[in-house]
Coordinates of C-alpha atoms and ligand atoms in Angstrom, one line a residue:
X1 CA 36.8 -6.1 -53.3
X2 CA 36.1 -2.4 -52.9
X3 CA 32.4 -3.2 -52.4
X4 CA 33.1 -5.8 -49.7
X5 CA 35.3 -3.3 -47.8
X6 CA 32.6 -0.6 -48.0
X7 CA 30.1 -3.1 -46.7
X8 CA 32.3 -4.1 -43.8
X9 CA 33.0 -0.5 -42.8
X10 CA 29.2 0.3 -43.0
X11 CA 28.5 -2.8 -40.8
X12 CA 31.0 -1.8 -38.2
X13 CA 29.7 1.8 -38.1
X14 CA 26.1 0.5 -37.7
X15 CA 27.2 -1.8 -34.8
X16 CA 29.0 1.1 -33.1
X17 CA 25.9 3.2 -33.4
X18 CA 23.7 0.5 -31.9
X19 CA 26.1 0.0 -29.1
X20 CA 26.2 3.7 -28.3
X21 CA 22.4 3.6 -28.2
X22 CA 22.1 0.8 -25.6
X23 CA 18.6 -0.4 -25.0
X24 CA 17.0 1.3 -22.0
X25 CA 16.8 -0.5 -18.7
X26 CA 13.3 -1.8 -18.3
X27 CA 11.8 -1.3 -14.8
X28 CA 8.5 -3.1 -14.0
X29 CA 6.4 -1.4 -11.3
X30 CA 3.5 -3.6 -10.3
X31 CA 0.6 -2.9 -7.9
X32 CA -2.9 -4.0 -7.1
X33 CA -5.0 -0.9 -7.0
X34 CA -6.6 1.4 -9.6
X35 CA -4.8 4.3 -11.4
X36 CA -7.0 6.9 -9.7
X37 CA -5.9 6.0 -6.1
X38 CA -2.8 7.7 -4.5
X39 CA -0.6 4.6 -5.2
X40 CA -1.9 4.4 -8.8
X41 CA -1.1 8.1 -9.3
X42 CA 2.3 7.9 -7.7
X43 CA 3.3 5.0 -9.9
X44 CA 2.4 6.8 -13.1
X45 CA 4.2 9.9 -11.8
X46 CA 7.3 7.9 -11.1
X47 CA 7.2 6.6 -14.7
X48 CA 6.9 10.2 -16.1
X49 CA 9.7 11.6 -13.9
X50 CA 12.1 8.7 -14.3
X51 CA 11.8 8.7 -18.1
X52 CA 12.3 12.4 -18.2
X53 CA 15.3 12.5 -15.9
X54 CA 16.9 9.5 -17.5
X55 CA 15.7 10.0 -21.1
X56 CA 16.6 7.0 -23.2
X57 CA 18.2 5.2 -20.2
X58 CA 15.2 3.7 -18.5
X59 CA 11.7 2.6 -19.5
X60 CA 9.2 2.2 -16.7
X61 CA 6.3 -0.1 -17.2
X62 CA 3.5 0.3 -14.7
X63 CA 1.1 -2.6 -14.1
X64 CA -2.0 -1.6 -12.0
X65 CA -5.0 -3.6 -10.8
X66 CA -3.1 -6.9 -10.1
X67 CA -2.6 -7.2 -13.9
X68 CA 0.9 -8.6 -13.5
X69 CA 1.0 -10.0 -10.0
X70 CA -1.7 -10.1 -7.3
X71 CA -0.8 -9.4 -3.7
X72 CA -0.2 -13.1 -2.9
X73 CA 2.6 -13.3 -5.5
X74 CA 4.2 -9.8 -5.9
X75 CA 6.7 -10.1 -3.1
X76 CA 8.0 -13.4 -4.4
X77 CA 8.1 -12.0 -7.9
X78 CA 10.2 -9.0 -6.7
X79 CA 12.7 -11.3 -5.0
X80 CA 13.0 -13.5 -8.1
X81 CA 13.6 -10.3 -10.2
X82 CA 10.4 -10.7 -12.3
X83 CA 9.4 -7.2 -11.2
X84 CA 11.7 -4.5 -9.9
X85 CA 9.4 -2.2 -7.9
X86 CA 6.2 -2.9 -5.9
X87 CA 4.4 -1.0 -3.2
X88 CA 2.6 -3.5 -0.9
X89 CA 0.4 -2.4 2.0
X90 CA 2.4 -2.4 5.2
X91 CA 0.1 -5.2 6.3
X92 CA 1.7 -7.6 3.8
X93 CA 5.3 -7.8 5.2
X94 CA 4.6 -10.4 7.9
X95 CA 6.9 -13.0 6.3
X96 CA 9.8 -10.6 6.2
X97 CA 9.6 -8.6 9.3
X98 CA 7.4 -8.5 12.4
X99 CA 8.1 -4.9 13.2
X100 CA 6.0 -3.4 10.4
X101 CA 3.0 -5.0 12.1
X102 CA 2.9 -1.8 14.1
X103 CA 1.0 -0.1 11.3
X104 CA -1.9 -2.6 11.7
X105 CA -2.5 -2.1 15.4
X106 CA -6.1 -0.8 15.7
X107 CA -6.6 2.7 17.0
X108 CA -2.9 3.3 17.4
X109 CA -2.7 6.5 15.3
X110 CA -5.1 9.4 15.7
X111 CA -5.0 10.3 12.0
X112 CA -2.9 10.1 8.8
X113 CA -0.9 13.2 9.9
X114 CA 0.2 11.2 13.0
X115 CA 1.1 8.3 10.8
X116 CA 3.2 10.7 8.6
X117 CA 5.1 12.0 11.7
X118 CA 5.9 8.5 12.8
X119 CA 7.1 7.4 9.4
X120 CA 9.4 10.5 9.2
X121 CA 10.8 9.8 12.7
X122 CA 14.1 8.0 13.3
X123 CA 12.3 4.8 14.3
X124 CA 10.1 4.9 11.2
X125 CA 13.0 5.6 8.9
X126 CA 15.0 2.7 10.3
X127 CA 12.3 0.3 9.3
X128 CA 12.9 1.1 5.6
X129 CA 16.3 -0.6 5.7
X130 CA 15.3 -3.4 8.1
X131 CA 14.8 -6.0 5.3
X132 CA 17.9 -5.3 3.3
X133 CA 19.5 -8.6 4.3
X134 CA 16.4 -10.4 2.9
X135 CA 16.9 -8.7 -0.5
X136 CA 14.3 -5.9 0.0
X137 CA 15.2 -2.3 -0.1
X138 CA 12.7 0.3 1.0
X139 CA 12.5 3.5 -1.0
X140 CA 9.9 5.2 1.2
X141 CA 6.5 5.1 2.7
X142 CA 3.4 6.1 0.8
X143 CA 0.0 6.9 2.2
X144 CA -3.4 5.7 1.2
X145 CA -5.4 6.6 4.3
X146 CA -7.4 5.6 7.4
X147 CA -9.6 2.5 7.0
X148 CA -13.3 2.3 7.3
X149 CA -15.3 -0.7 8.3
X150 CA -18.0 -1.9 5.8
X151 CA -20.6 -4.7 6.1
X152 CA -23.9 -5.9 4.9
X153 CA -25.5 -4.8 8.3
X154 CA -25.0 -1.5 10.1
X155 CA -22.2 -1.7 12.8
X156 CA -22.9 0.4 15.8
X157 CA -21.2 -1.2 18.8
X158 CA -18.6 -4.0 18.4
X159 CA -21.3 -6.5 19.4
X160 CA -22.8 -6.0 16.0
X161 CA -19.8 -7.6 14.3
X162 CA -20.0 -10.8 16.3
X163 CA -20.2 -13.8 14.1
X164 CA -19.7 -11.8 10.9
X165 CA -17.1 -12.8 8.3
X166 CA -14.6 -10.1 7.4
X167 CA -12.1 -10.1 4.5
X168 CA -8.7 -9.1 5.8
X169 CA -5.3 -8.6 4.2
X170 CA -2.7 -11.2 5.0
X171 CA -1.9 -9.9 8.5
X172 CA -1.9 -11.7 11.8
X173 CA -2.6 -8.4 13.6
X174 CA -5.7 -7.8 11.5
X175 CA -6.8 -11.4 12.2
X176 CA -6.5 -10.8 15.9
X177 CA -8.3 -7.4 15.6
X178 CA -11.4 -9.0 14.2
X179 CA -11.3 -12.0 16.5
X180 CA -11.2 -9.5 19.4
X181 CA -14.8 -8.5 18.6
X182 CA -15.9 -12.1 18.0
X183 CA -15.9 -11.8 14.2
X184 CA -14.4 -14.4 11.7
X185 CA -11.5 -12.9 9.7
X186 CA -10.5 -14.4 6.4
X187 CA -7.3 -13.6 4.5
X188 CA -8.2 -12.9 0.9
X189 CA -6.3 -11.3 -2.0
X190 CA -7.3 -7.8 -2.9
X191 CA -8.3 -8.8 -6.4
X192 CA -10.9 -11.2 -5.0
X193 CA -12.5 -8.8 -2.5
X194 CA -15.4 -7.5 -4.7
X195 CA -16.5 -11.0 -5.7
X196 CA -16.2 -12.3 -2.1
X197 CA -18.5 -9.5 -0.9
X198 CA -20.9 -9.9 -3.8
X199 CA -21.3 -13.7 -3.4
X200 CA -21.4 -13.6 0.4
X201 CA -18.2 -15.4 1.0
X202 CA -17.6 -12.6 3.5
X203 CA -20.0 -10.1 5.1
X204 CA -17.7 -7.2 5.4
X205 CA -14.2 -5.7 5.1
X206 CA -12.1 -2.6 5.9
X207 CA -10.4 -0.3 3.4
X208 CA -9.7 3.4 2.9
X209 CA -12.1 5.5 0.8
X210 CA -10.1 5.5 -2.5
X211 CA -10.0 1.7 -2.6
X212 CA -13.7 1.4 -1.6
X213 CA -14.7 3.7 -4.4
X214 CA -12.4 2.6 -7.2
X215 CA -13.1 -1.1 -6.6
X216 CA -16.8 -0.5 -6.2
X217 CA -17.0 -2.2 -2.8
X218 CA -19.8 0.3 -1.9
X219 CA -22.0 -1.4 -4.5
X220 CA -21.8 -4.8 -2.8
X221 CA -21.9 -3.5 0.9
X222 CA -25.0 -2.1 2.6
X223 CA -23.2 0.1 5.1
X224 CA -19.9 1.8 5.5
X225 CA -19.0 3.1 8.9
X226 CA -16.8 6.2 9.4
X227 CA -14.6 4.2 11.8
X228 CA -11.1 5.5 11.0
X229 CA -9.9 2.6 13.2
X230 CA -6.6 1.9 11.5
X231 CA -4.3 2.9 8.7
X232 CA -3.6 1.4 5.2
X233 CA -0.3 2.7 4.0
X234 CA 2.5 1.3 1.8
X235 CA 6.2 0.8 1.6
X236 CA 7.6 1.3 -1.9
X237 CA 10.3 -1.4 -2.3
X238 CA 12.8 -2.6 -4.8
X239 CA 14.9 -5.7 -5.3
X240 CA 18.1 -4.9 -3.4
X241 CA 20.4 -6.9 -5.7
X242 CA 18.9 -5.3 -8.9
X243 CA 19.3 -1.8 -7.3
X244 CA 22.9 -2.2 -6.3
X245 CA 23.8 -3.3 -9.8
X246 CA 22.5 -0.1 -11.4
X247 CA 24.9 2.6 -12.6
X248 CA 25.3 5.5 -10.1
X249 CA 23.6 8.1 -12.4
X250 CA 20.6 5.8 -12.9
X251 CA 20.3 5.3 -9.2
X252 CA 20.4 9.0 -8.6
X253 CA 17.7 9.8 -11.2
X254 CA 15.5 7.0 -9.9
X255 CA 15.9 8.1 -6.3
X256 CA 14.9 11.6 -7.2
X257 CA 11.9 10.4 -9.2
X258 CA 10.9 8.2 -6.3
X259 CA 11.0 11.0 -3.7
X260 CA 9.0 13.3 -6.0
X261 CA 6.4 10.7 -7.0
X262 CA 5.8 9.6 -3.4
X263 CA 5.2 13.2 -2.4
X264 CA 2.8 13.5 -5.3
X265 CA 0.9 10.4 -4.2
X266 CA 0.9 11.5 -0.6
X267 CA -0.5 15.0 -1.4
X268 CA -3.3 13.2 -3.3
X269 CA -3.9 10.9 -0.3
X270 CA -4.3 13.9 2.0
X271 CA -6.4 16.0 -0.4
X272 CA -8.6 13.4 -2.0
X273 CA -9.7 11.0 0.7
X274 CA -12.7 13.1 1.5
X275 CA -13.6 13.4 -2.2
X276 CA -13.7 9.6 -2.5
X277 CA -16.0 9.5 0.5
X278 CA -18.3 12.1 -1.1
X279 CA -18.4 10.1 -4.3
X280 CA -19.4 7.0 -2.4
X281 CA -22.2 8.9 -0.7
X282 CA -23.3 10.5 -4.1
X283 CA -23.5 7.0 -5.7
X284 CA -26.2 6.2 -3.1
X285 CA -25.5 2.5 -3.0
X286 CA -24.2 1.9 0.5
X287 CA -25.3 4.0 3.5
X288 CA -22.4 5.9 5.1
X289 CA -22.9 5.9 8.8
X290 CA -21.1 8.2 11.3
X291 CA -19.6 6.4 14.2
X292 CA -20.4 8.1 17.5
X293 CA -17.6 8.9 20.0
X294 CA -19.2 6.4 22.4
X295 CA -19.2 3.6 19.9
X296 CA -15.7 4.4 18.7
X297 CA -14.5 4.2 22.4
X298 CA -16.2 0.7 22.6
X299 CA -14.4 -0.5 19.5
X300 CA -11.1 0.8 20.8
X301 CA -11.6 -0.9 24.2
X302 CA -12.5 -4.2 22.5
X303 CA -9.6 -4.1 20.1
X304 CA -6.8 -2.6 22.2
X305 CA -5.7 -5.9 23.8
X306 CA -4.2 -6.7 20.4
X307 CA -1.4 -4.2 21.1
X308 CA -0.3 -6.3 24.1
X309 CA -0.6 -9.5 22.1
X310 CA 1.9 -8.3 19.5
X311 CA 4.1 -6.1 21.7
X312 CA 6.7 -8.9 21.9
X313 CA 7.0 -9.1 18.1
X314 CA 6.9 -5.4 17.4
X315 CA 8.8 -3.9 20.4
X316 CA 7.4 -1.7 23.2
X317 CA 9.8 1.1 22.2
X318 CA 8.5 1.2 18.7
X319 CA 4.9 1.3 19.9
X320 CA 5.8 4.2 22.3
X321 CA 7.4 6.1 19.4
X322 CA 4.2 5.7 17.4
X323 CA 2.1 6.9 20.2
X324 CA 4.4 10.0 20.6
X325 CA 3.6 10.8 17.0
X326 CA 0.0 11.5 18.0
X327 CA 1.2 14.6 19.8
X328 CA 1.7 17.4 17.2
Ligands
LIG401 C1 -5.8 -4.5 0.4 O1 -5.4 -5.6 0.1 O2 -6.9 -4.2 0.9 C2 -4.9 -3.3 0.1 O3 -3.6 -3.7 0.5 C3 -4.8 -3.0 -1.3 C4 -3.9 -1.9 -1.6 O4 -2.8 -2.1 -2.1 O5 -4.3 -0.7 -1.3

């Protein structure tokens, strides 16, 4: 009898102890690029900071390189709750809002500092909450950098791109951008770009230096042009329903970790773009070609009609606000 009582008390104490030590909330953060890129670094930083600030309360699992979901599936997975945080390129939100298409307009921003100013503006910040009704909450913007054109032939004037096939992200603006120079754009997932270039499914593509280098695109492209013709940045987003169900202290810790990790990734984006460019040159596989001011003006003139084409979707006011950000 005594023994049974002792066992019952011990069992109750054990159960109490386990309850006090509730299992941590598991947060899956999935993305499609390598750990060495700005986004890859920011995701790992988020894990480090969140697990430090909320010790024992959260466990962040980071899945890089399309390991968990590729870019065709990650948004759906987020809305289904199969993953809690993702950071898609701003080019990949077309199904959820037309306004973010602004970031794909060719030659709209002078440089990444101008992009940064626009993102920090009232108009830019409003876009972060514009998809809440659709279940998407925006934590913040994150930089990768300006895009460079690459191809298996050198591209001087826009006429050189005529008839070439270019891989693009799933964006109607990017489709129009390449059509404007007589090229054939093809929407292909990021995880399939290397193979598509290698096997000649496409002749060229566009991406910032960190993606070109970390995914070895320069090994399967003959030429990379310093075109800086557009931007590839991200919005870090979460499942809105999941977020609103989190305890207040967890939300606070995660928010802080997010702000700090985005800053960390953005600093890397500013500081390291040129290092990745140098690494591509040092590898001596693809030739890196400067783009003359004259040629750049020709590309700009050929692609600029795309702005008008999408002005109705995006809004003229928003385009004007972005242009204002070019003035320091
Ligand atoms: C791409 O598909 O080219 C990029 O969006 C990949 C990324 O996330 O940087």
